[in-house]
Amino acid sequence: MSLSYRRVLLFGLTISLIALSTLTSDKSHAAFEPTHQLSRIFSSASSSSLSIDSANPARDDPQKTVVAGFDFANLDRSVSACQDFNQFANGGWMARNPIPGAFSVWGRFTQLDEQNILVLNQILEDLLKKKNLMGNEQKVADYYSSCMDEQKIEAEGIKPLEPELERINQVNDLLSLEDEIARFHAHRIPAIFGFGANQDVKDSSQIIAQLVQGGLGLPDRDYYTNDDAKSKATREEYLTHVNRTFLLMGDSPGRAASEANTVMEIETKLAQNSLTRVQRRNPEANYHPMIKTQLLEMAPDFDWGRYFRNIGLPEIGKVNVGQPSFFKAADKILTGTSIDDWKTYLRWHLVNASSNTLPSKFAQESFNFNGKYLQGTTEMLPRWRRCVASTDRALGEALGQLYVAKTFPPEARARARAMVANLIAALQEDLTTLSWMSDETRKRAISKLNAYIKKIGYPDKWRDYEALQVSRGPYYNNYVSAGEFEFKRSLGKIGRPVDKTEWGMSPPTVNAYYNPQFNEIVFPAGILQPPFYDAKADDAFNYGGIGAVIGHEMTHGFDDQGAKFDANGNLVMWWTPDDFKKFSERTNCVVNQFSSFEVEPGLHQKGELVVGESVADLGGLTVAYAAYQKSLQGKSRPKDINGFTPEQRFFLGWAQVWAQNIRPEAARLRNATDPHPLARFRVNGPLSNMPAFAQAYQCKEGDPMVRPVEKRCQIW
């Protein structure tokens, strides 16, 4: 994994990247269940406004509740839009869509993701039936086939891990321990710290090496350091989970219990010296470029030259160290812990990272803790679903190329590009008239906006997988091979110019992102379909849906992190001091607002963690609403639909994107680790700041959906 400040729309458990975050393997245990067939994607049908006679609203006839773009049965009319707009707009949907057992959360994102998974599954099953496959198709088919061969996986047990377990067993001193750590990293298996490659934040034209804190088995350092009853209970459950896993590996009960305690002791020491997620949101605080002699001064007991040679970098120049204080402490932990204890730690992280490639008893144990306990899910994903996701992670663009050919026609790409252009024009107009920004900063902001790289649907240059070795042998071997391939691909960039044609998501992904170091906005094909965009729907729904998504990513370029990067992607202060002070005061308003929201009684949303996404939501809605209003100029006013005005429909379009049910366990986990607010806050939070919303629904001062003027947050 390369390290970046990429800002994404959706959820941190699957694809959100915190600034200079810990390098770990993808151990997402979110579970999904297919719901219905894939909706038509960005068809060439007209997207002109629908005309429905509002004198005879369809809401009075249950058979006429659905129009293109919105199902009015999703409403909960027992609640006023001015009291709780999320419940008003989505209450009917939430009542009809309980969370399936294999899910921790069920929402419109997950529904759409499941539709895409069905398409990918069909593509993969069709490949298995084809003869004379070649190139990427052969690799994709072989990888998927090895994952699906459950009988072989069960018969082999942990035999595929035995060569690595034997290497761990042969570790007998500090140097051989460091050799094994390097080997883990080369296979993208977590151990003590993370290593990768990323742009130099002060010179965005170059790729440099990166070192970051890591080495934990729980989702975040706070799980080890917090002293509340729930955190203590989670640590006890984790200890039991580690113990049970060692038992599955064949260790005696006494040894397994001792090993679990050893793992917890080492990880707790690493966690106690790790920065918080909020601290890691600050780009400047994570930029400490060093040469090798400085690394030796920072951590003198670790042989950095030997490490770099072992991972395939005999010559290395500048290295960015994200958290020097962590590495100073880790160096002491390294020498202050016995070799036998480190061997136990490595055995745990090997099997923990590999559990989903092993027999069902290991996968089930991993699910019982990571899925059932941490997220509240009650069922595991079916094997085919896990294998589709694993294939997408390993060969995302090879599989994505087949997905695009099947689902995303050229006219869909053209239509999306046109809407992006409309939204950029709206943001530029807003920047032109923004009262609190000086002309000097305004000029630079518009220059940055005009420099945006716009990526729609899929890459223009597909990734080359020729060097990836895949066979129909053990699934674990292919899993490791994919990790090794990605690690080598990442290292191969160090010291070379940045390739800005690369994508950070595969085409089927239901998400979008802004990358400040590329200064780019990216919208995979997977999200360019209902409920975000429907070519047959009323423009108001589309602007409130995909329009606000586009606006969200655009305004990430001006959130609390993105605002610190210039048009070329360099970490440099391009604001005047007075303007940045004004901007910070406005973003602090958002921090305070979201800190007031309760996830559950006594547990508040972390405003400082979610400020970037929340600023982007507010900005995206503001810009999308302005763009929609501009699109109506010179046209006849669209008619009401089911009694709802065009302006009201715009806000319904936004709300329906975030229709969601979530388990309490998952809500607590996301609150601790995710830079995205919970979905209900993403609906009500930004809308309560918008006079346009209050006007559309005739809300009054004092209504919960209308923030007092003195507390109203306004940036754009």
Short mmCIF file of C-alpha atoms in Angstrom, two decimals, residues 120 123-125 127-128 133-147 387-388 390-392 394-402 465 468 470-472 478:
data_model
loop_
_atom_site.label_atom_id
_atom_site.label_comp_id
_atom_site.label_asym_id
_atom_site.label_seq_id
_atom_site.Cartn_x
_atom_site.Cartn_y
_atom_site.Cartn_z
CA LEU A 120 -18.12 -9.36 -10.93
CA ILE A 123 -17.68 -12.34 -14.94
CA LEU A 124 -15.49 -14.64 -12.84
CA GLU A 125 -17.75 -17.67 -13.18
CA LEU A 127 -14.06 -17.04 -17.05
CA LEU A 128 -13.85 -20.40 -15.28
CA LEU A 133 -7.45 -18.20 -21.38
CA MET A 134 -4.39 -15.98 -21.65
CA GLY A 135 -2.81 -13.01 -19.89
CA ASN A 136 -4.82 -11.18 -17.26
CA GLU A 137 -7.91 -13.30 -17.80
CA GLN A 138 -5.90 -16.40 -16.88
CA LYS A 139 -4.48 -14.74 -13.76
CA VAL A 140 -7.91 -13.53 -12.64
CA ALA A 141 -9.47 -16.96 -13.20
CA ASP A 142 -6.65 -18.80 -11.42
CA TYR A 143 -6.69 -16.49 -8.41
CA TYR A 144 -10.46 -16.77 -8.02
CA SER A 145 -10.36 -20.53 -8.58
CA SER A 146 -7.71 -21.04 -5.88
CA CYS A 147 -9.84 -19.08 -3.43
CA CYS A 387 -13.41 -14.66 -3.15
CA VAL A 388 -14.83 -11.99 -5.44
CA SER A 390 -10.22 -10.89 -2.66
CA THR A 391 -9.78 -11.11 -6.43
CA ASP A 392 -10.76 -7.46 -6.77
CA ALA A 394 -5.41 -8.55 -5.83
CA LEU A 395 -6.17 -7.84 -9.52
CA GLY A 396 -8.46 -4.83 -9.33
CA GLU A 397 -7.70 -3.29 -12.70
CA ALA A 398 -7.53 -6.60 -14.56
CA LEU A 399 -10.98 -7.52 -13.23
CA GLY A 400 -12.11 -3.91 -13.55
CA GLN A 401 -11.30 -3.87 -17.25
CA LEU A 402 -13.72 -6.75 -17.76
CA TYR A 465 0.17 -7.51 -14.10
CA LEU A 468 2.39 -11.17 -10.84
CA VAL A 470 -0.66 -16.65 -10.02
CA SER A 471 -1.45 -20.35 -10.15
CA ARG A 472 -4.27 -22.71 -9.26
CA ASN A 478 -1.49 -16.47 -4.47
#
